[in-house]
């Protein structure tokens, strides 16, 4: 049996489990890992500028491709604590990432050693497993278990904390005898699926709510196949967006309090049965449960048994991986179709499609300063079906959710539940590492952008080109809007007179200068007609220089974006679209050229 340092065995296991990239920040206690990484030479490392960013890069990396597991690395002390936010946003969205931390030597763990902190205890609530390995010979098993846990059941992150001496200790290990553990995923049974299909058949106005579990399970094609077989419209959740293309005739819009369309909410409210697959009834999707559930029955399919009934009791709960369930759903539906048992859904499908054609918000504004709605209209013009959008939170993300178009799974990459400011930029870098050929477009408000702005240098250093659309209202816009309920506008302003940059007109930070200082390219736009040319120019700059390109769009400072507290009381702040030219890049206008308006 070959003998080697325990950490060398760990690096061999990473490689055997498919890891090709890692994101991190070295420190003394994790240097044995870095030495092993260098010696092996099979894993590329991206040096973050902030350890939280390394965790978000790992998330972006995982979320981009089926089977990817992002790895982030640092010391246990301040690096590990920085990565907790990444573990949280990964756990919240069922995203596997592996966080590896280097700890003080075991003999000094209880001596308040330099940078020794019980990171495993801190990480426990936000990880499927968080463990400090105290026995060197257990290191291979810890990694084997980590990969098994990350992939099995509801996916999620794991933290492995390795004391310095444990990393350095010699153990017997032979990678040729190592096998990844078989992944365990519960699967629906045929009687369960038949029962669900009976309920679907008995309904008059059924809908499918498609959650992120479908994307995690790589089952988007099966979802579309099943929806087409039964001819039932689909409402994707924010995490499921892209599971069915926006321009599919059965895509009925998103429902929710913020990232939703008027037609999505109206379609949901008109339904009498909802079949949720791989979703978790997130509160910004459902709003008040009485409004959401009144007058309709629910079937809930989820991989995690404790998710069934967590938010409300469904009429039927099925514990299953989304792919396994959808495979059986499609198989059973095909049999029913061939037997002539499937009800005709033509009228209901047409009602949903009619709302999609007519219940639109206006995007075409010519105002200067620019109104945000216009930005998304121009983005729809500039970016094609293959674009991978990355965003986090704020009015920018909410309006993006309302107006942008997504056509493929993993092309809307969003920290949905946690929404940590600063996530967008490093996540976009992780997306670039995972798919170097992709057109990656990040969308941030000014505050989100400023949170981890230093990561721009990582993009420049490692040649990770993407376009960052930065919508600048010089405000914590979402919180300003929320403060209307308190009748205050307090501690939410980002404006100041920049003594070095009078040209930013009191908007505070000169993002163009900062981006250029970091080695990136940047453009600033103040007129609506300049947006599209700037986005086109950004594409050229990105191809030419292979660095991130920031397109800063100076917005009017106060624009309220449609939202509400219940899905039947969403407040509209702008006039709605009444003519085709009010919403020229709405999906029906783009694809059918048959927009009909009610007048
Ligand atoms: C780490 C963190 N702290 C606080 C918040 C609360 N929060 C959500 S949105 C927001 C303001 C976002 O401002 P900006 O990025 O400029 O976007 P805008 O709403 O103006 O488009 C804040 C403070 C958060 N999501 N994350
Ligand atoms: Mg802002």
Coordinates of C-alpha atoms and ligand atoms in Angstrom, one line a residue:
X1 CA 0.0 0.0 0.0
X2 CA 1.5 3.4 -0.9
X3 CA 2.1 5.7 2.0
X4 CA 1.5 9.4 1.6
X5 CA 0.4 12.5 3.6
X6 CA -3.3 12.4 4.4
X7 CA -3.7 15.6 2.5
X8 CA -2.1 14.1 -0.6
X9 CA -4.7 11.3 -0.4
X10 CA -7.4 14.0 -0.2
X11 CA -6.2 15.7 -3.3
X12 CA -6.2 12.4 -5.2
X13 CA -9.7 11.7 -4.1
X14 CA -10.8 15.2 -5.3
X15 CA -9.4 14.3 -8.7
X16 CA -11.1 10.9 -8.7
X17 CA -14.4 12.5 -7.8
X18 CA -14.2 14.8 -10.8
X19 CA -12.8 18.0 -9.3
X20 CA -10.8 20.0 -11.9
X21 CA -11.0 23.5 -10.3
X22 CA -10.8 25.1 -6.9
X23 CA -11.4 28.6 -5.6
X24 CA -9.6 29.8 -2.5
X25 CA -7.2 31.9 -0.5
X26 CA -4.1 30.2 1.0
X27 CA -3.1 30.6 4.6
X28 CA -0.6 29.0 6.9
X29 CA -2.9 26.3 8.2
X30 CA -4.0 25.2 4.7
X31 CA -0.6 25.3 3.1
X32 CA -0.2 21.5 3.3
X33 CA -3.2 21.3 1.0
X34 CA -1.7 23.9 -1.4
X35 CA 1.6 21.9 -1.4
X36 CA -0.3 18.7 -2.3
X37 CA -2.3 20.6 -5.0
X38 CA 0.9 21.9 -6.5
X39 CA 2.6 18.5 -6.5
X40 CA -0.3 16.8 -8.1
X41 CA -0.9 19.5 -10.7
X42 CA -4.3 18.4 -11.9
X43 CA -6.6 20.9 -10.2
X44 CA -6.5 24.6 -11.4
X45 CA -6.8 27.1 -8.6
X46 CA -8.4 30.6 -8.9
X47 CA -7.1 33.0 -6.2
X48 CA -10.0 35.0 -4.9
X49 CA -9.5 38.4 -3.3
X50 CA -12.0 37.7 -0.5
X51 CA -12.8 34.3 0.9
X52 CA -16.5 34.8 0.8
X53 CA -16.1 35.3 -3.0
X54 CA -14.3 32.0 -3.3
X55 CA -17.4 30.2 -1.9
X56 CA -19.7 32.1 -4.3
X57 CA -17.3 31.2 -7.2
X58 CA -17.7 27.6 -6.2
X59 CA -21.5 28.0 -6.2
X60 CA -21.5 29.6 -9.6
X61 CA -19.3 26.8 -10.8
X62 CA -21.6 24.1 -9.5
X63 CA -24.8 25.8 -10.8
X64 CA -23.4 26.0 -14.4
X65 CA -23.0 22.3 -15.3
X66 CA -24.6 19.1 -14.3
X67 CA -22.4 17.1 -12.1
X68 CA -20.0 19.9 -11.2
X69 CA -19.0 20.3 -7.5
X70 CA -17.4 23.6 -6.7
X71 CA -14.6 23.5 -4.2
X72 CA -13.6 26.4 -2.0
X73 CA -10.5 26.5 0.2
X74 CA -9.1 28.6 3.1
X75 CA -8.0 28.5 6.7
X76 CA -10.5 27.7 9.4
X77 CA -10.3 31.0 11.2
X78 CA -11.3 34.1 9.3
X79 CA -11.4 32.4 6.0
X80 CA -13.8 29.7 7.1
X81 CA -16.0 32.2 8.7
X82 CA -16.0 34.3 5.5
X83 CA -17.2 31.2 3.6
X84 CA -20.2 30.6 5.9
X85 CA -22.4 32.9 3.7
X86 CA -21.5 30.8 0.6
X87 CA -22.4 27.6 2.5
X88 CA -25.7 29.2 3.5
X89 CA -26.6 30.3 0.0
X90 CA -25.6 26.9 -1.4
X91 CA -27.6 25.0 1.3
X92 CA -30.6 27.2 0.8
X93 CA -30.7 26.5 -2.9
X94 CA -29.8 22.8 -2.7
X95 CA -26.4 23.4 -4.3
X96 CA -23.4 21.1 -3.5
X97 CA -20.1 22.8 -2.8
X98 CA -17.2 21.4 -0.8
X99 CA -15.5 23.8 1.6
X100 CA -12.1 22.7 2.8
X101 CA -10.5 24.5 5.7
X102 CA -7.1 24.2 7.3
X103 CA -7.2 24.2 11.1
X104 CA -4.8 24.7 14.0
X105 CA -3.0 21.5 15.1
X106 CA -5.2 19.1 17.1
X107 CA -3.1 19.5 20.2
X108 CA -3.7 23.2 20.3
X109 CA -7.4 23.3 19.4
X110 CA -8.4 24.1 22.9
X111 CA -5.6 26.5 23.7
X112 CA -7.2 29.5 21.8
X113 CA -4.5 29.0 19.2
X114 CA -4.0 31.6 16.5
X115 CA -6.9 31.5 14.1
X116 CA -8.4 28.4 15.7
X117 CA -12.1 28.5 15.7
X118 CA -14.7 25.7 15.8
X119 CA -15.6 26.2 12.2
X120 CA -17.4 22.9 12.0
X121 CA -19.8 24.0 14.8
X122 CA -20.3 27.3 13.1
X123 CA -21.1 25.7 9.7
X124 CA -23.4 22.9 11.0
X125 CA -26.7 24.5 10.4
X126 CA -25.8 25.5 6.8
X127 CA -24.1 22.2 5.7
X128 CA -25.2 18.6 5.2
X129 CA -22.0 17.7 7.0
X130 CA -19.5 19.9 8.8
X131 CA -16.7 18.0 10.5
X132 CA -13.2 18.5 11.9
X133 CA -11.3 15.3 11.0
X134 CA -9.1 14.3 14.0
X135 CA -7.7 11.0 12.8
X136 CA -5.5 11.2 9.7
X137 CA -6.6 7.7 8.6
X138 CA -10.2 9.0 8.4
X139 CA -9.4 11.7 5.9
X140 CA -10.2 9.5 2.8
X141 CA -13.4 8.3 4.4
X142 CA -14.4 11.9 5.2
X143 CA -14.0 13.0 1.6
X144 CA -15.7 9.9 0.3
X145 CA -18.7 10.5 2.6
X146 CA -18.7 14.2 1.6
X147 CA -19.1 13.5 -2.1
X148 CA -21.8 10.9 -1.3
X149 CA -23.8 13.3 0.9
X150 CA -23.4 16.2 -1.6
X151 CA -24.9 14.2 -4.4
X152 CA -27.4 12.0 -2.5
X153 CA -31.0 13.1 -1.7
X154 CA -31.4 16.8 -1.5
X155 CA -28.0 18.1 -2.7
X156 CA -26.2 20.6 -0.5
X157 CA -22.8 21.7 0.8
X158 CA -20.2 20.0 3.1
X159 CA -17.4 21.5 5.1
X160 CA -14.3 19.4 5.9
X161 CA -12.0 21.0 8.4
X162 CA -8.4 19.5 8.6
X163 CA -6.0 20.3 11.4
X164 CA -2.5 21.0 10.3
X165 CA -1.1 17.8 11.8
X166 CA -3.8 15.7 10.3
X167 CA -3.0 17.0 6.9
X168 CA 0.7 16.3 7.3
X169 CA 0.4 12.8 8.9
X170 CA 1.4 9.9 6.8
X171 CA -1.2 7.2 6.0
X172 CA -1.5 4.2 3.8
X173 CA -3.7 4.9 0.8
X174 CA -4.1 3.6 -2.7
X175 CA -6.3 5.6 -5.1
X176 CA -6.7 2.5 -7.3
X177 CA -8.8 0.9 -4.5
X178 CA -10.9 4.0 -4.1
X179 CA -14.5 4.1 -5.5
X180 CA -17.0 6.9 -5.2
X181 CA -20.0 5.7 -3.2
X182 CA -23.2 4.9 -5.1
X183 CA -25.5 8.0 -5.0
X184 CA -28.8 7.4 -3.3
X185 CA -31.9 9.2 -4.7
X186 CA -35.5 8.1 -3.8
X187 CA -37.7 7.3 -6.8
X188 CA -41.5 7.5 -7.1
X189 CA -43.4 4.3 -7.7
X190 CA -45.9 3.7 -10.5
X191 CA -49.0 3.6 -8.1
X192 CA -47.9 7.0 -6.8
X193 CA -47.6 8.5 -10.2
X194 CA -50.9 6.9 -11.4
X195 CA -52.6 8.5 -8.4
X196 CA -51.2 11.9 -9.3
X197 CA -52.2 11.5 -12.9
X198 CA -55.8 10.6 -11.8
X199 CA -55.9 13.8 -9.8
X200 CA -54.5 15.8 -12.8
X201 CA -57.1 14.2 -15.0
X202 CA -59.9 15.1 -12.6
X203 CA -58.9 18.8 -12.6
X204 CA -60.2 21.3 -15.0
X205 CA -57.4 23.9 -14.9
X206 CA -54.2 22.1 -13.8
X207 CA -50.7 23.7 -13.7
X208 CA -47.3 22.3 -13.1
X209 CA -45.0 24.3 -10.8
X210 CA -41.4 23.5 -11.9
X211 CA -38.8 24.0 -9.2
X212 CA -35.0 24.0 -9.1
X213 CA -35.0 20.3 -8.2
X214 CA -35.8 19.7 -11.9
X215 CA -32.7 21.6 -12.9
X216 CA -30.5 19.9 -10.3
X217 CA -31.8 16.5 -11.5
X218 CA -31.0 17.5 -15.2
X219 CA -34.7 16.7 -16.0
X220 CA -35.8 19.8 -17.9
X221 CA -36.3 17.8 -21.2
X222 CA -38.4 15.3 -19.3
X223 CA -40.5 18.1 -17.8
X224 CA -41.2 19.6 -21.2
X225 CA -42.0 16.1 -22.6
X226 CA -44.4 15.4 -19.8
X227 CA -46.1 18.8 -20.0
X228 CA -46.6 18.4 -23.8
X229 CA -48.0 14.9 -23.4
X230 CA -50.6 16.0 -20.9
X231 CA -50.9 19.5 -22.4
X232 CA -50.6 21.2 -19.0
X233 CA -49.1 24.8 -18.6
X234 CA -46.0 25.2 -16.6
X235 CA -45.1 27.9 -14.0
X236 CA -41.4 27.7 -13.2
X237 CA -40.2 29.0 -9.9
X238 CA -37.2 31.4 -9.7
X239 CA -34.9 28.4 -9.2
X240 CA -36.7 26.5 -11.9
X241 CA -36.6 29.3 -14.5
X242 CA -35.2 27.9 -17.8
X243 CA -36.6 24.4 -17.2
X244 CA -39.1 25.2 -19.9
X245 CA -38.1 27.9 -22.5
X246 CA -39.8 31.2 -22.0
X247 CA -41.2 31.0 -25.5
X248 CA -42.7 27.5 -25.2
X249 CA -46.4 27.6 -25.7
X250 CA -47.0 25.9 -22.3
X251 CA -44.7 28.3 -20.4
X252 CA -47.4 30.2 -18.4
X253 CA -45.1 32.8 -16.6
X254 CA -43.6 32.9 -13.2
X255 CA -45.8 33.5 -10.1
X256 CA -44.7 35.3 -7.0
X257 CA -44.5 38.5 -5.1
X258 CA -41.5 40.0 -7.0
X259 CA -39.8 38.0 -9.8
X260 CA -43.1 37.2 -11.5
X261 CA -45.3 38.3 -14.4
X262 CA -48.8 39.5 -14.2
X263 CA -49.9 36.6 -16.4
X264 CA -48.0 34.1 -14.2
X265 CA -49.9 35.2 -11.1
X266 CA -53.2 35.4 -12.9
X267 CA -52.7 31.9 -14.4
X268 CA -51.8 30.5 -11.0
X269 CA -54.9 32.0 -9.4
X270 CA -57.1 30.7 -12.2
X271 CA -55.9 27.1 -11.6
X272 CA -57.7 24.4 -9.7
X273 CA -54.8 22.0 -9.2
X274 CA -51.0 22.5 -8.9
X275 CA -48.5 19.7 -9.4
X276 CA -45.3 21.0 -7.8
X277 CA -42.1 19.1 -8.8
X278 CA -38.7 19.8 -7.1
X279 CA -40.0 23.0 -5.6
X280 CA -40.3 24.2 -2.0
X281 CA -43.3 26.6 -1.9
X282 CA -40.9 29.5 -1.2
X283 CA -42.7 32.4 0.4
X284 CA -41.8 34.9 -2.3
X285 CA -43.3 32.5 -4.8
X286 CA -46.5 31.7 -2.8
X287 CA -47.1 35.0 -0.9
X288 CA -49.8 34.5 1.7
X289 CA -50.8 30.8 1.8
X290 CA -54.5 31.4 2.1
X291 CA -54.5 33.3 -1.2
X292 CA -52.1 30.8 -2.8
X293 CA -54.0 27.6 -1.8
X294 CA -57.6 28.7 -1.8
X295 CA -59.7 26.8 -4.3
X296 CA -57.0 24.4 -5.5
X297 CA -55.6 21.0 -4.8
X298 CA -51.9 20.3 -4.5
X299 CA -49.6 17.5 -5.4
X300 CA -46.0 17.9 -4.1
X301 CA -43.1 15.8 -5.5
X302 CA -39.8 16.4 -3.7
X303 CA -36.6 14.4 -3.1
X304 CA -36.5 15.3 0.6
X305 CA -39.2 13.6 2.8
X306 CA -39.2 16.4 5.4
X307 CA -40.1 19.0 2.6
X308 CA -43.5 17.4 2.1
X309 CA -45.9 19.3 4.3
X310 CA -43.3 21.8 5.5
X311 CA -45.1 24.9 4.2
X312 CA -48.6 23.5 3.8
X313 CA -50.1 20.0 3.6
X314 CA -50.5 18.9 0.0
X315 CA -53.4 16.6 -1.0
X316 CA -50.8 14.1 -2.2
X317 CA -47.1 14.1 -1.4
X318 CA -44.5 11.9 -3.3
X319 CA -40.9 11.6 -2.2
X320 CA -38.9 11.3 -5.4
X321 CA -36.0 12.7 -7.3
X322 CA -37.4 14.9 -10.0
X323 CA -35.9 13.0 -12.8
X324 CA -37.2 9.6 -11.6
X325 CA -40.6 11.1 -11.1
X326 CA -40.8 12.8 -14.5
X327 CA -39.6 9.7 -16.2
X328 CA -42.5 7.7 -14.8
X329 CA -44.9 10.6 -15.3
X330 CA -44.0 10.7 -19.0
X331 CA -44.2 6.9 -19.3
X332 CA -47.6 6.7 -17.7
X333 CA -48.9 9.7 -19.6
X334 CA -47.9 8.2 -22.9
X335 CA -49.8 5.1 -22.0
X336 CA -52.9 7.1 -21.1
X337 CA -52.6 9.1 -24.3
X338 CA -52.4 5.9 -26.4
X339 CA -55.5 4.6 -24.6
X340 CA -57.3 7.9 -25.4
X341 CA -57.6 8.7 -21.7
X342 CA -56.1 12.2 -21.6
X343 CA -58.5 15.1 -21.3
X344 CA -58.4 17.9 -23.9
X345 CA -56.8 20.9 -22.3
X346 CA -57.0 23.2 -25.4
X347 CA -59.3 25.8 -23.9
X348 CA -57.4 26.2 -20.6
X349 CA -54.0 26.3 -22.4
X350 CA -55.4 29.0 -24.7
X351 CA -56.6 31.0 -21.7
X352 CA -53.2 31.0 -20.2
X353 CA -51.5 31.8 -23.5
X354 CA -53.9 34.7 -24.0
X355 CA -52.9 36.2 -20.7
X356 CA -49.3 35.8 -21.7
X357 CA -50.0 37.8 -24.8
X358 CA -51.9 40.6 -23.1
X359 CA -51.1 41.0 -19.4
X360 CA -47.8 42.9 -19.9
X361 CA -45.9 45.6 -18.2
X362 CA -44.5 48.5 -20.1
X363 CA -40.8 48.5 -20.8
X364 CA -40.5 51.1 -23.5
X365 CA -39.7 54.4 -21.8
X366 CA -37.7 57.2 -23.5
X367 CA -36.9 59.0 -20.3
X368 CA -33.6 60.4 -19.2
X369 CA -32.5 59.5 -16.5
X370 CA -33.1 56.0 -17.8
X371 CA -36.0 54.0 -16.3
X372 CA -34.8 50.5 -15.4
X373 CA -37.5 48.7 -17.4
X374 CA -35.8 50.0 -20.6
X375 CA -32.6 48.3 -19.6
X376 CA -34.1 44.9 -19.7
X377 CA -35.8 45.6 -23.1
X378 CA -32.4 46.4 -24.5
X379 CA -30.8 43.4 -22.9
X380 CA -33.4 41.2 -24.6
X381 CA -32.3 42.8 -27.8
X382 CA -28.6 42.4 -27.2
X383 CA -28.4 38.9 -25.7
X384 CA -29.4 35.6 -27.4
X385 CA -30.9 32.4 -26.2
X386 CA -27.6 31.0 -25.0
X387 CA -26.8 33.8 -22.6
X388 CA -26.2 32.6 -19.0
X389 CA -27.5 35.3 -16.7
X390 CA -26.2 35.7 -13.2
X391 CA -27.9 37.8 -10.5
X392 CA -28.6 37.9 -6.8
X393 CA -31.0 40.4 -5.2
X394 CA -32.4 43.9 -5.4
X395 CA -34.7 45.8 -7.7
X396 CA -32.3 45.0 -10.5
X397 CA -32.7 41.2 -10.0
X398 CA -36.5 41.6 -9.5
X399 CA -37.0 43.6 -12.6
X400 CA -34.6 41.2 -14.5
X401 CA -36.9 38.4 -13.3
X402 CA -39.9 40.2 -14.6
X403 CA -38.6 41.2 -18.0
X404 CA -35.6 39.1 -19.2
X405 CA -36.0 35.9 -21.1
X406 CA -34.5 32.5 -20.2
X407 CA -34.6 29.6 -22.6
X408 CA -32.4 26.9 -21.1
X409 CA -31.8 25.3 -17.7
X410 CA -28.8 26.8 -15.8
X411 CA -29.1 30.0 -17.8
X412 CA -30.6 31.9 -14.9
X413 CA -28.1 31.5 -12.1
X414 CA -29.4 33.2 -9.0
X415 CA -28.9 32.9 -5.2
X416 CA -32.6 32.5 -4.8
X417 CA -33.3 31.9 -1.1
X418 CA -30.3 33.6 0.6
X419 CA -29.8 36.5 -1.8
X420 CA -26.4 37.7 -0.3
X421 CA -25.3 41.0 -1.7
X422 CA -22.0 40.7 -3.5
X423 CA -22.8 37.2 -4.8
X424 CA -23.3 38.2 -8.4
X425 CA -19.7 39.1 -9.4
X426 CA -17.8 36.1 -7.9
X427 CA -20.6 33.7 -9.0
X428 CA -20.3 35.0 -12.5
X429 CA -16.6 34.2 -12.4
X430 CA -17.3 30.7 -11.3
X431 CA -19.7 30.4 -14.2
X432 CA -17.0 31.5 -16.6
X433 CA -14.6 28.9 -15.2
X434 CA -17.2 26.2 -15.6
X435 CA -18.2 27.2 -19.1
X436 CA -15.4 29.3 -20.8
X437 CA -17.3 29.4 -24.1
X438 CA -20.5 30.8 -22.7
X439 CA -21.8 34.4 -23.0
X440 CA -22.1 35.2 -19.3
X441 CA -24.1 38.3 -18.4
X442 CA -24.2 39.4 -14.7
X443 CA -26.9 41.8 -13.5
X444 CA -26.3 43.9 -10.3
X445 CA -27.5 47.0 -8.6
X446 CA -24.8 49.4 -7.5
X447 CA -24.7 48.1 -3.9
X448 CA -24.5 44.4 -4.9
X449 CA -21.7 45.4 -7.2
X450 CA -19.8 47.2 -4.6
X451 CA -20.0 44.4 -2.0
X452 CA -17.3 42.2 -3.6
X453 CA -16.1 44.6 -6.2
X454 CA -12.4 43.6 -5.7
X455 CA -13.2 40.3 -7.4
X456 CA -13.0 42.2 -10.7
X457 CA -9.3 41.8 -10.4
X458 CA -9.7 38.0 -10.3
X459 CA -11.5 38.2 -13.6
X460 CA -8.8 40.3 -15.1
X461 CA -5.9 38.1 -13.7
X462 CA -7.4 34.8 -14.8
X463 CA -8.9 36.1 -18.0
X464 CA -12.5 35.4 -17.2
X465 CA -14.5 37.6 -19.6
X466 CA -18.1 38.3 -19.0
X467 CA -20.4 41.4 -19.2
X468 CA -21.6 43.0 -16.0
X469 CA -24.7 45.1 -16.4
X470 CA -24.6 47.5 -13.5
X471 CA -27.8 49.4 -13.0
X472 CA -26.9 52.3 -10.8
X473 CA -29.7 54.2 -8.9
X474 CA -27.3 55.3 -6.2
X475 CA -29.6 53.6 -3.7
X476 CA -30.2 50.5 -1.8
X477 CA -33.2 50.5 -4.1
X478 CA -35.1 47.5 -2.8
X479 CA -34.8 48.6 0.8
X480 CA -35.7 52.2 -0.1
X481 CA -38.9 50.8 -1.7
X482 CA -39.6 48.7 1.4
X483 CA -39.1 51.7 3.7
X484 CA -42.1 53.3 2.1
X485 CA -44.1 51.3 4.5
X486 CA -42.4 53.1 7.3
X487 CA -42.5 56.4 5.6
X488 CA -38.8 56.8 5.7
X489 CA -35.9 57.0 3.3
X490 CA -33.2 56.3 5.9
X491 CA -29.6 54.9 5.6
X492 CA -30.3 53.7 2.1
X493 CA -28.6 56.4 0.0
X494 CA -25.3 55.7 -1.8
X495 CA -25.0 59.2 -3.3
X496 CA -22.2 61.6 -2.5
X497 CA -20.2 64.1 -4.4
X498 CA -17.1 62.3 -5.5
X499 CA -14.2 64.7 -5.3
X500 CA -12.3 62.9 -8.0
X501 CA -15.2 62.3 -10.4
X502 CA -17.6 65.2 -10.7
X503 CA -18.8 63.5 -13.9
X504 CA -20.7 60.9 -11.9
X505 CA -23.1 63.7 -10.9
X506 CA -23.4 63.0 -7.2
X507 CA -24.0 59.3 -7.7
X508 CA -21.0 58.6 -5.5
X509 CA -18.6 55.8 -6.5
X510 CA -17.0 56.1 -9.9
X511 CA -17.5 52.4 -11.0
X512 CA -15.8 53.0 -14.3
X513 CA -12.6 54.1 -12.6
X514 CA -12.7 51.3 -10.1
X515 CA -13.2 48.7 -12.8
X516 CA -10.4 50.1 -14.9
X517 CA -8.2 50.2 -11.9
X518 CA -8.9 46.5 -11.4
X519 CA -7.8 45.7 -15.0
X520 CA -11.2 45.4 -16.5
X521 CA -13.0 47.4 -19.2
X522 CA -15.9 49.7 -18.4
X523 CA -18.5 51.8 -20.2
X524 CA -21.0 54.3 -18.7
X525 CA -24.4 55.0 -20.3
X526 CA -26.8 57.8 -19.4
X527 CA -29.2 57.9 -22.4
X528 CA -31.7 55.1 -23.3
X529 CA -30.6 55.1 -26.9
X530 CA -27.0 54.4 -25.8
X531 CA -27.8 51.2 -24.0
X532 CA -27.8 48.8 -26.9
X533 CA -24.7 50.2 -28.6
X534 CA -22.9 50.0 -25.3
X535 CA -23.9 46.3 -24.8
X536 CA -22.7 45.6 -28.4
X537 CA -19.4 47.4 -27.7
X538 CA -19.0 45.4 -24.5
X539 CA -19.2 42.2 -26.4
X540 CA -16.4 43.4 -28.7
X541 CA -14.2 44.5 -25.7
X542 CA -14.8 41.2 -24.0
X543 CA -13.7 39.2 -27.0
X544 CA -10.7 41.5 -27.6
X545 CA -9.3 41.8 -24.1
X546 CA -10.6 38.6 -22.4
X547 CA -11.5 40.5 -19.2
X548 CA -14.7 41.4 -17.4
X549 CA -16.5 44.4 -19.1
X550 CA -18.7 46.5 -16.9
X551 CA -21.6 48.4 -18.5
X552 CA -22.8 50.9 -16.0
X553 CA -26.3 52.3 -16.7
X554 CA -27.2 55.5 -14.8
X555 CA -30.8 55.1 -13.8
X556 CA -33.3 57.5 -12.4
X557 CA -32.8 57.4 -8.7
X558 CA -36.3 56.4 -7.6
X559 CA -38.3 53.9 -9.6
X560 CA -40.6 51.5 -7.8
X561 CA -40.8 48.0 -9.2
X562 CA -44.0 46.0 -9.2
X563 CA -44.4 43.8 -6.1
X564 CA -46.9 43.1 -3.4
X565 CA -47.6 41.1 -0.3
X566 CA -50.1 38.6 -1.9
X567 CA -50.0 37.3 -5.4
X568 CA -53.5 38.8 -6.0
X569 CA -52.5 42.3 -4.8
X570 CA -49.3 43.1 -6.7
X571 CA -48.9 46.9 -6.9
X572 CA -48.1 48.3 -10.3
X573 CA -46.2 51.6 -10.2
X574 CA -46.0 52.3 -13.9
X575 CA -48.8 52.4 -16.5
X576 CA -49.2 48.9 -18.1
X577 CA -48.5 48.0 -21.7
X578 CA -51.6 48.7 -23.8
X579 CA -50.0 48.6 -27.2
X580 CA -47.4 46.4 -28.8
X581 CA -44.8 49.1 -28.8
X582 CA -45.0 49.5 -25.0
X583 CA -43.4 46.1 -24.6
X584 CA -41.6 45.3 -27.8
X585 CA -39.4 42.6 -26.4
X586 CA -42.2 40.8 -24.5
X587 CA -42.0 37.1 -25.3
X588 CA -45.1 36.9 -27.3
X589 CA -44.1 40.0 -29.4
X590 CA -40.6 38.5 -30.0
X591 CA -41.8 35.1 -31.0
X592 CA -45.3 35.2 -32.4
X593 CA -45.6 38.6 -33.8
X594 CA -49.3 38.4 -32.9
X595 CA -49.6 40.5 -29.8
X596 CA -53.2 41.3 -29.2
X597 CA -54.2 44.0 -26.8
X598 CA -57.4 44.4 -25.0
X599 CA -57.2 48.1 -25.7
Ligands
LIG1 C1 -25.4 40.7 2.8 C2 -26.7 41.4 2.6 N1 -27.0 42.4 3.5 C3 -28.2 43.0 3.3 C4 -29.2 42.6 2.4 C5 -30.5 43.3 2.3 N2 -30.7 43.9 0.9 C6 -31.4 43.4 -0.1 S1 -31.4 44.2 -1.5 C7 -30.5 45.5 -0.7 C8 -30.1 46.7 -1.5 C9 -29.6 46.4 -2.9 O1 -29.2 47.6 -3.5 P1 -28.6 47.5 -5.0 O2 -27.7 46.3 -5.1 O3 -28.1 48.8 -5.4 O4 -29.9 47.1 -5.8 P2 -31.2 47.9 -6.2 O5 -32.3 47.4 -5.3 O6 -30.9 49.4 -6.0 O7 -31.4 47.6 -7.6 C10 -30.2 45.2 0.6 C11 -29.4 46.0 1.5 C12 -28.8 41.5 1.6 N3 -29.6 41.0 0.7 N4 -27.6 40.9 1.7
LIG2 MG1 -29.1 50.4 -6.2

